[in-house]
Every structure is written in C-alpha cells, then in structure tokens.
XYZ file of C-alpha atoms in Angstrom:
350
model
C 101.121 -220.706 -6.934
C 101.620 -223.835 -8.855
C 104.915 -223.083 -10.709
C 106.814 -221.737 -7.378
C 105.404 -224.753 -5.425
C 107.743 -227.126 -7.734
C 110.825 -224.793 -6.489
C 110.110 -223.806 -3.381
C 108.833 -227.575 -2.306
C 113.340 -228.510 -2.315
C 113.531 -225.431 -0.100
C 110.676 -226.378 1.777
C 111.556 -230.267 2.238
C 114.091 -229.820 4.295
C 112.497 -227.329 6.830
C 109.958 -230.004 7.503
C 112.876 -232.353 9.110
C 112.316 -232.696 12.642
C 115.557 -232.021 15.088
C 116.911 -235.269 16.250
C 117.638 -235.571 19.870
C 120.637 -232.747 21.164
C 120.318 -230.899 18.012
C 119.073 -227.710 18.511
C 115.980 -226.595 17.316
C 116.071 -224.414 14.085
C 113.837 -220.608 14.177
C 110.924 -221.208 13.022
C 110.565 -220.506 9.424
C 107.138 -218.417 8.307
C 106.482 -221.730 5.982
C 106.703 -223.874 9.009
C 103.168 -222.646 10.569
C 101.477 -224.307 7.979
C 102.485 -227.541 9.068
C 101.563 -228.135 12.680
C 102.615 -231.741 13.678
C 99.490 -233.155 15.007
C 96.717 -232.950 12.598
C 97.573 -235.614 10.023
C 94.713 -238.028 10.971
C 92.726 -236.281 12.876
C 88.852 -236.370 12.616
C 88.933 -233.164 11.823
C 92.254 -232.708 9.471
C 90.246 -230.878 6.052
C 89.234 -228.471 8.541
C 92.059 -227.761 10.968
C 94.739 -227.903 7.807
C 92.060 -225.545 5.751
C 91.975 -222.596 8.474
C 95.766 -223.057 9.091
C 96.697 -222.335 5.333
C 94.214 -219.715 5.279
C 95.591 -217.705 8.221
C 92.591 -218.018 10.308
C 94.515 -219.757 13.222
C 97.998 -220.342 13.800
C 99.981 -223.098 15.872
C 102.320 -222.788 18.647
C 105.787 -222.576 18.567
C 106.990 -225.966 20.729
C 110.708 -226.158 22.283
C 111.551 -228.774 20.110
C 111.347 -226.645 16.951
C 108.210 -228.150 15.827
C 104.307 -226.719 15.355
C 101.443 -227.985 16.874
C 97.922 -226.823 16.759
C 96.713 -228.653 19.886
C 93.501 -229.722 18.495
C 92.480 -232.041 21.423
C 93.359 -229.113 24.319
C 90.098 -227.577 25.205
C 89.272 -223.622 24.219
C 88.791 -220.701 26.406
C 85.902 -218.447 26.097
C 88.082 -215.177 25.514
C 90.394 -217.789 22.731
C 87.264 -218.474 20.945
C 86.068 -215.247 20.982
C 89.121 -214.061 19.645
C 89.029 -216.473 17.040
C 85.464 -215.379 16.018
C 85.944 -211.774 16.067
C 89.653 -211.875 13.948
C 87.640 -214.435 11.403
C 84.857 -212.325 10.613
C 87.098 -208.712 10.981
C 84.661 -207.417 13.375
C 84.850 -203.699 14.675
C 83.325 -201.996 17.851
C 79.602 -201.366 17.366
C 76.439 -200.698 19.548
C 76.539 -200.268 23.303
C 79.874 -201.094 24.737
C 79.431 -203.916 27.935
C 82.295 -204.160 30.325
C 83.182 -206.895 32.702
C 85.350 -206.410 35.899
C 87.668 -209.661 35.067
C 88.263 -208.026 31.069
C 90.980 -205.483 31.557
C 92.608 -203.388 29.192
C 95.951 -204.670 29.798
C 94.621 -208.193 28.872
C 95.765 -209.975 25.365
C 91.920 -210.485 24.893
C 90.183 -207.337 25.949
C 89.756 -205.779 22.427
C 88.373 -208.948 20.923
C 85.928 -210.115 23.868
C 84.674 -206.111 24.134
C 83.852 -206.339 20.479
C 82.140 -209.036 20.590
C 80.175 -207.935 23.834
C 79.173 -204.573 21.867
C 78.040 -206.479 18.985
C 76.289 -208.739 21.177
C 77.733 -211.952 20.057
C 78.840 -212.787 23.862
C 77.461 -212.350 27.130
C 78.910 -212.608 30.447
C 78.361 -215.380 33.259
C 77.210 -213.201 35.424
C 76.004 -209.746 35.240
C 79.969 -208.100 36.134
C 82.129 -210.706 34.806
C 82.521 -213.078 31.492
C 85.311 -215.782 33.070
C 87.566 -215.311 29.907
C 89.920 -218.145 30.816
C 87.007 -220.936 31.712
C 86.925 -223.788 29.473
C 84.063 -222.855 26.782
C 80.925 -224.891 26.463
C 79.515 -226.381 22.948
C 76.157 -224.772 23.753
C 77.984 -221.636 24.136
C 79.840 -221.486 21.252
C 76.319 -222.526 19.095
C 75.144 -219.050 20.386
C 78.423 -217.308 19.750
C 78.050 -218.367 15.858
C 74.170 -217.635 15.820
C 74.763 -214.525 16.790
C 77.514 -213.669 14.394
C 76.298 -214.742 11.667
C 72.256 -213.525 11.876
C 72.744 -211.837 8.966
C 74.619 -213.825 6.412
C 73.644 -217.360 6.919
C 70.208 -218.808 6.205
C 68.809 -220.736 9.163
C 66.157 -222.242 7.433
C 66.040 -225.974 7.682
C 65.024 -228.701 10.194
C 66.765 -228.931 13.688
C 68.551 -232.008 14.893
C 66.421 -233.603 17.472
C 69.106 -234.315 20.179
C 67.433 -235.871 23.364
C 69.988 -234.555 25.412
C 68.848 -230.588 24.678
C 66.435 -229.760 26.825
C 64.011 -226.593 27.240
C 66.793 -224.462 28.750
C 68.464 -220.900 27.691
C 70.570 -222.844 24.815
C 68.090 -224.550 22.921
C 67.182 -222.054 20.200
C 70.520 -221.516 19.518
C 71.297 -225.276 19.052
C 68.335 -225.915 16.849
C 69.204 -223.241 14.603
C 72.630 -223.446 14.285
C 72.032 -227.252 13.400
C 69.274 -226.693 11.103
C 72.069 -224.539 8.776
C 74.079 -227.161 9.419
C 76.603 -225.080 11.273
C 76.563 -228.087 13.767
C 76.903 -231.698 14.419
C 76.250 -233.952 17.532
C 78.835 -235.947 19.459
C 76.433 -238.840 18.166
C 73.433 -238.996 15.706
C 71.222 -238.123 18.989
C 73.233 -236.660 21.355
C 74.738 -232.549 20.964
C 76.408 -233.062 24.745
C 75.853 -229.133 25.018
C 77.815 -228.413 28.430
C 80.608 -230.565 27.364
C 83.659 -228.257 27.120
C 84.600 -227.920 23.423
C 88.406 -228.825 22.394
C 90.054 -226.518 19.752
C 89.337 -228.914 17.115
C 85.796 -229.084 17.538
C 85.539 -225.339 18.070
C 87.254 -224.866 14.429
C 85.226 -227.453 12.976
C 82.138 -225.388 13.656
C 83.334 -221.925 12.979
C 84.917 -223.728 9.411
C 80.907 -225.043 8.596
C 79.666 -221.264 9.553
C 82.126 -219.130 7.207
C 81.388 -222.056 4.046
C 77.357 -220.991 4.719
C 77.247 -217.307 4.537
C 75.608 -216.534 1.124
C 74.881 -212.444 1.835
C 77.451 -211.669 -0.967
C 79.089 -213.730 -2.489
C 81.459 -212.740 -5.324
C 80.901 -212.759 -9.083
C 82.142 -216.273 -10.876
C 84.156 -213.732 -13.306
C 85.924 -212.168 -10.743
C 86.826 -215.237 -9.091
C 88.599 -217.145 -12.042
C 90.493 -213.530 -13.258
C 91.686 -213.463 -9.615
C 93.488 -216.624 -10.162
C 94.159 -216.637 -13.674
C 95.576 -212.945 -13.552
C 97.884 -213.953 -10.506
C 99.636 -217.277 -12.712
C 100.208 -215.276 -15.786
C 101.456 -211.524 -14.188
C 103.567 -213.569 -11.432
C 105.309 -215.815 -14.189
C 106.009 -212.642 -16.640
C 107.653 -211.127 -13.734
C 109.873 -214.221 -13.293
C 110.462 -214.364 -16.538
C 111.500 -210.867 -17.336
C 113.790 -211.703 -14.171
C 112.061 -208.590 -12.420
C 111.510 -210.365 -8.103
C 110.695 -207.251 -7.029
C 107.759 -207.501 -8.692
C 107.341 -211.039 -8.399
C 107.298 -210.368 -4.823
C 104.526 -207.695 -4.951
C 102.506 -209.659 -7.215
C 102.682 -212.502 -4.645
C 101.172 -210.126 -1.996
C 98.787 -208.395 -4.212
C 96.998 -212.170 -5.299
C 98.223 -214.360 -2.666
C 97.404 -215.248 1.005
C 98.575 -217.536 4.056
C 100.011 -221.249 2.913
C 100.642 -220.073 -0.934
C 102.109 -216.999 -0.246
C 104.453 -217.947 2.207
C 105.742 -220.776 -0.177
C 105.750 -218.167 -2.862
C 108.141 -215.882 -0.967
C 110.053 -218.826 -0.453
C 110.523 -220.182 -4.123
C 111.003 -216.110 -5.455
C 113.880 -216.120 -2.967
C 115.601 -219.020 -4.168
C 114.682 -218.273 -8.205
C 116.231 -215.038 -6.991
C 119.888 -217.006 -6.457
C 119.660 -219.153 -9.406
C 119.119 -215.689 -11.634
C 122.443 -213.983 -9.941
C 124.384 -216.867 -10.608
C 123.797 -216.445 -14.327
C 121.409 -218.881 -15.280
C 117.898 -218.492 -17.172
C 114.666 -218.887 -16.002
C 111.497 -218.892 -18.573
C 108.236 -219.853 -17.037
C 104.822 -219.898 -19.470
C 101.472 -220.992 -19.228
C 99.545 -222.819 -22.271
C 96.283 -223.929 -23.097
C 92.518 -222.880 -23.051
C 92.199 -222.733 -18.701
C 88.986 -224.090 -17.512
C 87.749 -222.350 -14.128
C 85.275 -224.233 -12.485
C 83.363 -222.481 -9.632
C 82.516 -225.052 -6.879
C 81.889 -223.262 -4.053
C 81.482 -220.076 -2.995
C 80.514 -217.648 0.366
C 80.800 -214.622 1.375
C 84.721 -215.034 2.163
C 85.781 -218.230 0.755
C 85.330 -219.719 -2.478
C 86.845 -222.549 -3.931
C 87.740 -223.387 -8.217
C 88.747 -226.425 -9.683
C 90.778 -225.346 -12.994
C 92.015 -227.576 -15.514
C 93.022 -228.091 -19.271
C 96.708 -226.043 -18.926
C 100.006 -226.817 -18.779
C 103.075 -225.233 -17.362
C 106.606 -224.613 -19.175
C 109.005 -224.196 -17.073
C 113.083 -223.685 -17.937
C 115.337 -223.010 -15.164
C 119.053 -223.129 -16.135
C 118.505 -224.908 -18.875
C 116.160 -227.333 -17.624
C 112.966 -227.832 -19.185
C 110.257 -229.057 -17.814
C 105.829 -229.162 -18.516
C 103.543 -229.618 -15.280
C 99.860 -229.936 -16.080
C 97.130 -227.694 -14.082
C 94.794 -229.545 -12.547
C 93.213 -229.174 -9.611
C 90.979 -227.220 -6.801
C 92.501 -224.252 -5.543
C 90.955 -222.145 -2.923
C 90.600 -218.179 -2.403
C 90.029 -215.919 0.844
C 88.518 -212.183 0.919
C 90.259 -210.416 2.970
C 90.110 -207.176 5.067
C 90.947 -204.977 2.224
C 88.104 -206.333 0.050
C 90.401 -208.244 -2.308
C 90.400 -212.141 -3.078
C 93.127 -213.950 -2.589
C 94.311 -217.968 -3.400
C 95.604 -219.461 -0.154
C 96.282 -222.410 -1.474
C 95.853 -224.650 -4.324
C 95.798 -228.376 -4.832
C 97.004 -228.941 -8.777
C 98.938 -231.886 -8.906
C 102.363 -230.295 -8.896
C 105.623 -231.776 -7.895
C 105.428 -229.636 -4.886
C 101.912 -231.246 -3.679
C 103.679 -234.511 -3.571
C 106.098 -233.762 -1.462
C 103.956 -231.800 0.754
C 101.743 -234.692 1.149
C-alpha cells in the first residue's frame, strides 16, 4: 500500500545493499525476492518483475546474499510445468498418466501428474516424459493451448512463420499466436525446437494469464477491493491497533505489497512503543479507473487523492496517482500486489 511504501522504503533501502567483498552475506529478507539482480534491462523486465511481485515465480537464493531470477538459463519441462500448473491452481482431474522417469519422491511429480491428467502435457515417449530435458518453444505453445482451451479466445489470424512446417506442432503455434499468446524470435521466424530460456517461457505464460476473459470480475468489486484495503489498513494504524493492521494486510494484500507492508507495520510498530503518534488519512473524491482486466489479474489506475500522513509529529501529504495491480487468488479473493502511485517509496525502489 501506498502510505506503508513511504516507511517501509528506509527499511527497505538498506536491504537492497549488496555485501562488499569478505562481508558476509545477510539472510535473505522475505522483501528481498522481489528484487532479483538481473532483470533491470532485460527484454523482458515488465514481465519477469510483474510475475515476481505477484508471487508467480520466485528467484534463487545466490551465495553472495543476492537474488537472481536467471532469465537467460534455459527451462526444464517438469520447471515449466510446474510453473503452469501452480499459476493456474490446477487440481488432479481425468485419467491419471504415469511415466517411469516421474516418481513420487520427485520435487515435480505432483505438478507434471496434474498436468498429464488434465492433458496439458504428454510424454516423449509412450513410458517416459524426460522431466529434466531442456523444454522446446513448440512445446511450451501446446502446454498453454491446452491450458487455457477454455478461457482464452483463439480467434484471430496466425503468424505466418516460414520456419513452422506441417508437423505435430503447428496447430498449436498458429493458435497460440493468433491470441497473441506468442511472438517469433523475428517477424518470420517462431524457431519452434529452439530450447526456451526462463525469460522467454514467462514472457509467454505472462501474455496467456492477461487473455483469459471466461470471468472476469465486476469493475465495482475491483475498485472497493482497493479502496476498502487504503482506508481499513490506515484506521487500524491510526487507532494504533498492528494486529489488525497486520490482518488487514493479508486479507487485501499479495506478494511485492504485502511483504513491504509487513515490513513498514513492523517498524510503525517501534515508532508507536516509543511514544510517538502516528495519524494516517486519506482525502479527496478517488477516481478508479479499470484498465485491464482477466480472469486473475486486473489492473486500475486511481487518481484525484491525497494522503496525510503524521508520524511523530511529522506531517506530511503524498498524492495518489497511479496504476496499481490486483491478483485472484486460490481462495477466490482479489488482492493488490503491487501498486505504482508516485510515492516516496517508488522512487527509491526505482
């Protein structure tokens, strides 16, 4: 949320300071996932930094303290699958198809037998799916086809890539790029057996969940979602109740935003017990813009409100402005994940 993003961002600027060399790396911090280290300039940064603050993938842990999400490293066929079948909260269904190299005792074996049942994967031979190969691009085009049959349109006109023969992968390719679900490597070639890297695999499943349009959710409920979270969650500050600050921040917030909330409530949390005030209000007639919105994503641009905030006896106003985006998640409830409002907080993030 805006307001805890201008406290939390002090908290937060110094857990973004890389260990210098003999220092020893610091835990990492739940905050610090959300900021992998090598996706600032990357073709596909809006994308990668989009699914990390929404919780849809997570970086790696590195020995030097810092997070990476390894977006050149190619993607295995059991990672992807994984990453398909967590996105879209898939359960068991249909016949179940087992492969001799898919055991129980495997990190994957739940996710790649969903997906099997549902028939979103297949195997490379009859017995076995080769979990750990290196995944193909034509591959993953009918992973998403299949996944999302039945809430993405695949009306349109197919790319005509010269390099995409008559061959098993074709229908999958020309439907999945007539949604728009895919791009070429160039403006006429797909490369289909090319092995896909991480970033490229993320890219497409981002484009798939930001075209399903089965059910998506009523404007109203959108804008109370986020308008309901600002003013309960500053009350609760206010009233110098964090235990309910803290349950407010899990009932309406998700990945990036509520991590930084827990953050900020922890460190309002220290200012109150040393005896100082806190007041936090919002103002003005809030205009909620819907500009997008899917089956599980949806994305507002508010404006025309302003922020009073007093902390120990400092005042300050911060105007809200800005897009801020919102998940559905497994429970059936929307939640902001993060929000882009011009804050003091969103400067120093950037």
């Amino acid at each position: 949320m805006k307001v805890l993003k201008v406290i939390g961002a002090l908290l937060l600027s110094l857990s973004l300071t890389t260990p210098v060399l003999g220092e020893e790396a610091l835990p990492t911090e739940p905050i610090d996932y959300y900021f992998p280290m090598d996706i600032d300039g990357h073709w596909a940064q809006h994308e990668l930094y989009d699914m990390v603050y929404a919780d849809v993938v997570k970086g790696y842990d590195e020995k030097n303290g810092n997070v990476t999400l390894r977006p050149n490293n190619q993607i295995s066929r059991a990672e992807f699958a994984a990453l398909l079948v967590r996105a879209l909260d898939l359960q068991p269904g249909g016949q179940s198809k087992s492969f001799s190299d898919v055991k129980a005792n495997q990190w994957f074996y739940k996710e790649v037998s969903t997906a099997a049942s549902l028939g979103i994967v297949s195997g490379m031979t009859e017995t076995t799916f080769e979990p750990n190969a290196k995944i193909q691009r034509d591959q993953i085009a009918s992973m998403l086809v299949r996944a999302f049959e039945k809430t993405v349109s695949f009306e349109g006109t197919a790319k005509a890539f010269k390099d995409v023969k008559n061959y098993w992968g074709k229908p999958y390719i020309d439907k999945a790029s007539a949604a728009g679900m895919i791009n070429g490597k160039s403006a006429t070639e797909f490369k289909p057996v090319d092995r896909a890297t991480r970033a490229e695999a993320l890219k497409m499943l981002h484009s798939a969940l930001h075209l399903e349009q089965s059910a998506p959710a009523s404007d109203e409920e959108l804008s109370n979602t986020f308008l309901n979270a600002e003013r309960e969650t500053l009350a609760a500050l206010s009233e110098g109740d964090f235990d309910k600050a803290s349950a407010l921040n899990k009932q309406y917030y998700t990945g990036f935003d509520r991590a930084l909330g827990d953050v900020a409530i922890d460190m309002l949390k220290d200012i109150s017990a040393e005896g100082e005030s806190i007041h936090m209000g919002l103002t003005g007639d809030i205009k909620v813009d819907i500009t997008g919105k899917w089956d599980r994503f949806a994305e507002l641009y508010v404006s025309n409100g302003t922020y009073e905030i007093n902390v120990a006896g400092e005042t300050d106003k911060e105007t809200l402005e800005g897009p801020v985006f919102l998940k559905k998640e497994k429970d059936g409830k929307w939640r902001v994940y993060y929000s882009d409002t011009g804050s003091v907080a969103d400067s120093l993030i950037e």
